[in-house]
Amino acid sequence: VSRRQSQVLRYNCADSLDRTNLCCFMVSQQLLLEQCRRLGVGLMQTAVVMLLPAAELDSPWAFLRHLSLDDVRSVLNPKVLEWLAEAYVSNGDVVSRLYTNTPAMLTSVMREYTSLPPAISDTQITVQRRYQNVLNDAERQSQYFLFLGRHLKSLLPSQLHLAPPCCVSAPAAFPLYKLQSMTHPADIDYQLLDARTGRVGWLVPQEQDVVDVCLCLTCPAVVTDVQLTVKNGSQRCAFPTLLSVWVGPHCDALTQVYANLRLPLADDGARLAFPLPPSFSPQQLPSGQLAPDLVAGKGAPRVSRIVHIQLARAPDCERPIILGKIAVHGRPLGAARLPDSGVNLLANAL
């Protein structure tokens, strides 16, 4: 090793890679001049003798102390300067294509040293960038995520290896709102969610036409189904007849999956299961069961932490509502695994 690098010179603009590239080109002319001087190549020797004092010819960075930028260009061989300018024009275009899918701006100054064709006007590039930003950037960003191995669970859901569904509504899941009861202590709402308990009946006050059960699951999960256990056999109360379900990552981002779905008549103790696939389309469920936002083409969030279940009695029914056990099944988020090819290990670690 004859010499070691001791310093780093960095340029960056707050909001423009194009300006950063231009500034780096300007300073690199001076650095290239010093490199050529030390190697003894690429210089016009007569210009060096004329412009520098004899005592300074062999001192480090003499050109930078005694020559202006115009003098530097007169000292460097024009072909060397042309190669440098072409490299920075190409570098600017490559970086700009990656970020904006357009050529770089502010390359006219660099192209003056080359035989490259004139640059596209900055106004035209600005319009192109706006068009790309509005229409194509989201898709291109997804392509970058795929290349880097990031967010593969959402981009390639069909490749997920998921564990079998399990009950994600059992304790330590809990209801966000207390349920009112006519006959039971306040903590029986947890028994509604505990599969280990026996047959449970929850009698709602008669004045309530609707019961809202908003559950915080034990962990974030891809919800697969909601199960209701039918509780009837008494003439004094009635099992609900309408079901609505919302799912989402938190209370302010819930998506309605079922809207006023009419429950079938069933024997006491029967379990009714209502599937919640990871994404929905109007063809997956019978007409009239999907919420309006899903019919419009929107999909339910894949990973949910909150499940809101609303049960209502028939409009012509005056008997109080009685509930049986409620269970939510899903695949916990931690069980999802997507194998990596090995190329993206560094990206996954970031």
Coordinates of C-alpha atoms in Angstrom, one line a residue:
V1 CA 0.0 0.0 0.0
S2 CA 1.6 3.2 -1.1
R3 CA -1.0 5.7 0.1
R4 CA -4.1 5.5 2.4
Q5 CA -7.3 7.5 2.2
S6 CA -7.6 9.8 5.2
Q7 CA -10.7 11.9 4.5
V8 CA -14.2 11.7 2.9
L9 CA -15.9 14.6 1.2
R10 CA -19.7 14.3 1.1
Y11 CA -22.3 16.4 -0.7
N12 CA -26.0 16.0 -0.4
C13 CA -28.9 18.3 -1.1
A14 CA -31.9 18.4 1.2
D15 CA -34.4 17.5 -1.5
S16 CA -32.7 16.8 -4.8
L17 CA -30.4 14.0 -5.9
D18 CA -30.0 15.8 -9.2
R19 CA -28.3 18.8 -7.5
T20 CA -26.3 16.4 -5.4
N21 CA -25.0 14.7 -8.5
L22 CA -24.1 18.0 -10.1
C23 CA -22.1 19.2 -7.1
C24 CA -20.3 15.9 -6.9
F25 CA -19.3 16.3 -10.5
M26 CA -17.8 19.8 -9.9
V27 CA -15.6 18.7 -7.0
S28 CA -14.6 15.5 -8.6
Q29 CA -12.9 17.5 -11.4
Q30 CA -10.4 18.8 -8.8
L31 CA -10.0 15.4 -7.2
L32 CA -9.4 13.8 -10.6
L33 CA -6.8 16.4 -11.4
E34 CA -4.8 15.6 -8.3
Q35 CA -5.1 11.8 -9.0
C36 CA -3.8 12.4 -12.5
R37 CA -1.0 14.5 -11.3
R38 CA 0.2 11.8 -8.9
L39 CA -0.1 9.1 -11.6
G40 CA 1.5 11.4 -14.2
V41 CA -1.3 10.8 -16.8
G42 CA -4.1 12.8 -18.3
L43 CA -2.5 16.3 -17.9
M44 CA -1.5 18.9 -20.4
Q45 CA 2.1 19.4 -19.2
T46 CA 2.6 22.8 -20.8
A47 CA -0.4 24.2 -19.0
V48 CA 0.9 22.9 -15.7
V49 CA 4.3 24.6 -16.1
M50 CA 2.7 27.9 -17.0
L51 CA 0.1 28.0 -14.2
L52 CA 1.9 26.7 -11.2
P53 CA 5.0 28.1 -9.4
A54 CA 8.0 25.8 -9.8
A55 CA 8.3 25.3 -6.0
E56 CA 4.7 24.0 -5.8
L57 CA 4.8 21.4 -8.6
D58 CA 5.5 18.4 -6.3
S59 CA 3.5 19.5 -3.2
P60 CA 0.2 17.6 -2.5
W61 CA -3.0 19.3 -3.7
A62 CA -1.1 22.1 -5.3
F63 CA -3.6 22.4 -8.1
L64 CA -6.4 23.0 -5.6
R65 CA -4.6 25.9 -3.9
H66 CA -3.5 27.7 -7.0
L67 CA -6.1 26.9 -9.7
S68 CA -9.7 28.0 -10.2
L69 CA -12.2 25.6 -11.6
D70 CA -11.7 27.0 -15.1
D71 CA -8.0 26.5 -14.7
V72 CA -8.5 22.9 -13.7
R73 CA -10.4 22.3 -16.9
S74 CA -7.6 23.8 -18.9
V75 CA -5.1 21.5 -17.2
L76 CA -7.0 18.2 -17.5
N77 CA -6.9 16.4 -20.9
P78 CA -10.3 17.1 -22.6
K79 CA -10.8 13.4 -23.2
V80 CA -10.4 12.6 -19.5
L81 CA -12.8 15.3 -18.6
E82 CA -15.3 14.0 -21.2
W83 CA -15.1 10.5 -19.6
L84 CA -15.8 11.9 -16.2
A85 CA -18.8 14.0 -17.4
E86 CA -20.3 11.0 -19.2
A87 CA -19.9 8.9 -16.0
Y88 CA -21.8 11.5 -13.9
V89 CA -24.5 11.9 -16.5
S90 CA -25.0 8.2 -16.6
N91 CA -25.0 8.0 -12.7
G92 CA -27.6 10.8 -12.5
D93 CA -29.9 9.0 -15.0
V94 CA -29.6 5.6 -13.2
V95 CA -30.4 7.1 -9.8
S96 CA -33.2 9.2 -11.2
R97 CA -34.7 6.2 -13.0
L98 CA -34.7 4.2 -9.7
Y99 CA -36.5 7.0 -7.8
T100 CA -38.7 8.7 -10.4
N101 CA -38.6 6.6 -13.6
T102 CA -37.4 9.6 -15.5
P103 CA -34.0 11.0 -16.7
A104 CA -32.1 13.2 -14.3
M105 CA -32.5 17.0 -14.3
L106 CA -29.6 19.5 -14.3
T107 CA -27.4 17.5 -16.6
S108 CA -27.0 20.2 -19.3
V109 CA -23.8 21.6 -17.7
M110 CA -22.2 18.1 -17.7
R111 CA -23.3 17.3 -21.2
E112 CA -21.3 20.4 -22.5
Y113 CA -18.1 18.4 -22.0
T114 CA -19.4 15.4 -23.9
S115 CA -20.7 14.4 -27.3
L116 CA -24.0 13.3 -25.7
P117 CA -27.3 14.6 -27.2
P118 CA -28.8 17.6 -25.4
A119 CA -30.8 17.0 -22.2
I120 CA -34.6 17.0 -22.0
S121 CA -35.9 20.3 -20.6
D122 CA -36.3 20.3 -16.8
T123 CA -39.9 21.4 -17.2
Q124 CA -40.7 18.3 -19.3
I125 CA -39.0 16.0 -16.8
T126 CA -41.0 17.7 -13.9
V127 CA -44.3 16.9 -15.7
Q128 CA -43.1 13.3 -16.3
R129 CA -42.2 12.9 -12.7
R130 CA -45.6 14.1 -11.5
Y131 CA -47.4 11.6 -13.9
Q132 CA -45.2 8.7 -12.6
N133 CA -45.8 9.7 -9.0
V134 CA -49.6 9.7 -9.3
L135 CA -50.0 6.6 -11.4
N136 CA -47.0 4.2 -11.2
D137 CA -45.0 4.8 -8.0
A138 CA -47.1 2.5 -5.8
E139 CA -46.5 -0.5 -8.1
R140 CA -42.8 0.3 -8.5
Q141 CA -42.4 0.5 -4.7
S142 CA -43.9 -3.0 -4.4
Q143 CA -41.4 -4.2 -6.9
Y144 CA -38.5 -2.8 -4.8
F145 CA -39.9 -4.5 -1.7
L146 CA -40.0 -7.8 -3.6
F147 CA -36.4 -7.3 -4.8
L148 CA -35.2 -6.5 -1.3
G149 CA -37.3 -9.2 0.4
R150 CA -39.3 -6.8 2.5
H151 CA -43.0 -7.1 3.4
L152 CA -43.3 -10.5 1.7
K153 CA -46.2 -11.6 3.9
S154 CA -48.5 -8.9 2.4
L155 CA -47.1 -9.0 -1.2
L156 CA -47.0 -12.8 -1.5
P157 CA -49.8 -14.1 0.7
S158 CA -50.2 -17.3 -1.3
Q159 CA -46.6 -18.3 -0.3
L160 CA -47.2 -18.1 3.4
H161 CA -46.8 -21.2 5.5
L162 CA -49.4 -20.8 8.2
A163 CA -50.0 -22.9 11.3
P164 CA -53.5 -24.5 11.7
P165 CA -56.2 -22.1 13.0
C166 CA -56.6 -21.9 16.8
C167 CA -58.9 -20.1 19.2
V168 CA -57.6 -16.5 19.5
S169 CA -60.6 -15.3 21.6
A170 CA -60.0 -17.4 24.7
P171 CA -58.4 -15.8 27.7
A172 CA -56.2 -13.7 27.7
A173 CA -58.5 -12.2 25.1
F174 CA -61.0 -9.8 26.6
P175 CA -64.1 -7.7 25.7
L176 CA -63.5 -4.0 25.3
Y177 CA -67.0 -3.3 26.6
K178 CA -68.8 -4.8 29.6
L179 CA -71.9 -6.8 28.7
Q180 CA -75.1 -6.2 30.7
S181 CA -76.8 -9.2 32.2
M182 CA -80.1 -9.9 34.0
T183 CA -79.0 -12.9 36.0
H184 CA -75.2 -13.3 36.1
P185 CA -72.3 -11.6 37.8
A186 CA -70.2 -9.1 35.8
D187 CA -67.3 -11.5 35.1
I188 CA -69.4 -14.1 33.3
D189 CA -68.6 -12.4 30.0
Y190 CA -65.2 -14.1 30.2
Q191 CA -67.0 -17.5 30.5
L192 CA -68.6 -16.8 27.1
L193 CA -65.0 -16.8 25.6
D194 CA -63.6 -19.7 27.6
A195 CA -63.9 -23.1 25.8
R196 CA -63.1 -25.0 29.0
T197 CA -66.3 -23.9 30.7
G198 CA -69.6 -25.8 30.5
R199 CA -72.7 -24.6 28.7
V200 CA -73.2 -20.9 29.3
G201 CA -76.3 -18.8 28.8
W202 CA -76.0 -15.0 28.9
L203 CA -79.4 -13.3 29.3
V204 CA -79.4 -9.7 28.1
P205 CA -81.7 -7.0 29.6
Q206 CA -85.0 -7.0 27.8
E207 CA -84.8 -3.4 26.6
Q208 CA -81.7 -4.1 24.5
D209 CA -82.4 -4.9 20.9
V210 CA -78.7 -5.2 20.0
V211 CA -75.7 -6.7 21.7
D212 CA -72.2 -5.5 20.8
V213 CA -69.3 -7.9 21.7
C214 CA -66.0 -6.1 20.8
L215 CA -63.1 -8.5 21.5
C216 CA -59.4 -7.8 21.7
L217 CA -57.8 -11.0 20.6
T218 CA -54.9 -12.7 22.4
C219 CA -52.5 -11.7 19.6
P220 CA -52.6 -10.3 16.1
A221 CA -54.0 -13.0 13.8
V222 CA -55.4 -13.8 10.4
V223 CA -59.0 -14.4 11.4
T224 CA -60.5 -17.4 9.8
D225 CA -64.0 -17.8 11.3
V226 CA -66.4 -16.7 14.0
Q227 CA -68.4 -19.4 15.9
L228 CA -71.6 -18.9 17.8
T229 CA -73.1 -21.6 20.1
V230 CA -76.9 -21.6 19.9
K231 CA -78.6 -21.2 23.3
N232 CA -82.4 -21.6 23.4
G233 CA -85.0 -23.9 24.9
S234 CA -86.8 -21.3 26.9
Q235 CA -89.9 -19.4 25.9
R236 CA -88.9 -16.4 28.0
C237 CA -85.8 -15.5 25.8
A238 CA -84.7 -15.8 22.2
F239 CA -81.4 -16.4 20.4
P240 CA -80.4 -13.5 18.1
T241 CA -81.5 -13.6 14.5
L242 CA -79.1 -11.1 12.8
L243 CA -75.3 -11.0 12.8
S244 CA -72.8 -8.3 11.8
V245 CA -69.0 -8.7 12.0
W246 CA -66.2 -6.2 11.8
V247 CA -62.4 -7.0 11.9
G248 CA -59.3 -4.8 11.9
P249 CA -55.9 -4.1 13.5
H250 CA -57.5 -1.5 15.9
C251 CA -60.8 0.1 16.8
D252 CA -60.4 3.0 14.4
A253 CA -59.6 0.8 11.4
L254 CA -62.4 -1.9 11.3
T255 CA -63.8 -3.3 8.1
Q256 CA -67.3 -4.7 8.1
V257 CA -67.3 -8.3 6.8
Y258 CA -70.9 -9.4 7.5
A259 CA -73.8 -7.0 7.5
N260 CA -77.2 -8.1 9.1
L261 CA -76.7 -11.7 8.1
R262 CA -79.8 -13.7 9.1
L263 CA -78.9 -16.6 11.4
P264 CA -80.5 -20.0 10.7
L265 CA -82.8 -21.8 13.1
A266 CA -80.8 -24.5 15.0
D267 CA -81.1 -26.8 18.0
D268 CA -79.8 -25.8 21.4
G269 CA -76.0 -26.3 21.6
A270 CA -75.5 -26.3 17.9
R271 CA -72.4 -24.4 16.7
L272 CA -72.7 -21.9 13.8
A273 CA -69.5 -21.1 12.0
F274 CA -69.0 -18.0 9.7
P275 CA -65.9 -18.0 7.6
L276 CA -63.7 -14.9 7.3
P277 CA -61.2 -15.5 4.5
P278 CA -58.0 -13.4 4.5
S279 CA -59.4 -11.4 1.5
F280 CA -63.0 -11.1 0.2
S281 CA -64.7 -10.9 -3.2
P282 CA -68.4 -10.6 -3.9
Q283 CA -68.3 -14.2 -5.3
Q284 CA -67.2 -15.8 -2.1
L285 CA -70.3 -15.3 -0.1
P286 CA -74.0 -15.3 -1.1
S287 CA -75.6 -12.1 -2.3
G288 CA -76.8 -9.8 0.5
Q289 CA -74.4 -11.1 3.1
L290 CA -71.4 -8.8 2.2
A291 CA -71.0 -5.3 3.6
P292 CA -71.3 -2.5 1.0
D293 CA -67.5 -1.6 1.2
L294 CA -66.6 -5.2 0.3
V295 CA -69.0 -5.3 -2.6
A296 CA -67.2 -2.3 -3.9
G297 CA -64.0 -4.4 -4.1
K298 CA -62.2 -3.5 -0.9
G299 CA -60.6 -6.4 1.0
A300 CA -60.7 -6.9 4.8
P301 CA -57.4 -6.4 6.6
R302 CA -55.3 -9.6 6.6
V303 CA -54.1 -9.2 10.1
S304 CA -56.6 -8.3 12.9
R305 CA -56.4 -7.6 16.6
I306 CA -60.0 -6.4 17.1
V307 CA -63.2 -8.4 16.2
H308 CA -66.5 -6.6 16.7
I309 CA -69.6 -8.9 16.7
Q310 CA -73.0 -7.4 16.8
L311 CA -76.1 -9.6 17.4
A312 CA -79.7 -8.4 17.1
R313 CA -83.1 -9.9 17.7
A314 CA -85.8 -9.9 15.1
P315 CA -87.8 -6.6 14.8
D316 CA -91.0 -8.2 15.8
C317 CA -89.5 -10.1 18.8
E318 CA -89.9 -8.6 22.4
R319 CA -88.3 -11.4 24.3
P320 CA -84.8 -10.7 25.7
I321 CA -81.7 -11.9 23.9
I322 CA -79.8 -14.9 25.2
L323 CA -76.2 -15.7 24.1
G324 CA -74.2 -18.9 24.1
K325 CA -70.5 -19.2 23.8
I326 CA -68.6 -17.1 21.3
A327 CA -65.3 -18.1 19.7
V328 CA -63.0 -16.5 17.1
H329 CA -60.5 -18.7 15.3
G330 CA -57.5 -17.5 13.4
R331 CA -53.8 -18.1 12.5
P332 CA -51.5 -16.0 14.9
L333 CA -49.3 -13.6 13.1
G334 CA -46.2 -15.2 14.7
A335 CA -47.0 -18.5 13.0
A336 CA -46.6 -17.0 9.5
R337 CA -43.3 -17.9 7.8
L338 CA -42.0 -17.1 4.3
P339 CA -38.8 -18.8 3.4
D340 CA -36.0 -16.6 2.1
S341 CA -33.7 -17.4 -0.8
G342 CA -30.7 -16.3 1.2
V343 CA -30.0 -13.2 -1.0
N344 CA -32.2 -11.0 1.2
L345 CA -30.9 -11.9 4.6
L346 CA -29.3 -8.5 5.1
A347 CA -32.5 -6.7 4.0
N348 CA -34.6 -8.7 6.4
A349 CA -32.3 -7.8 9.2
L350 CA -32.7 -4.0 8.6

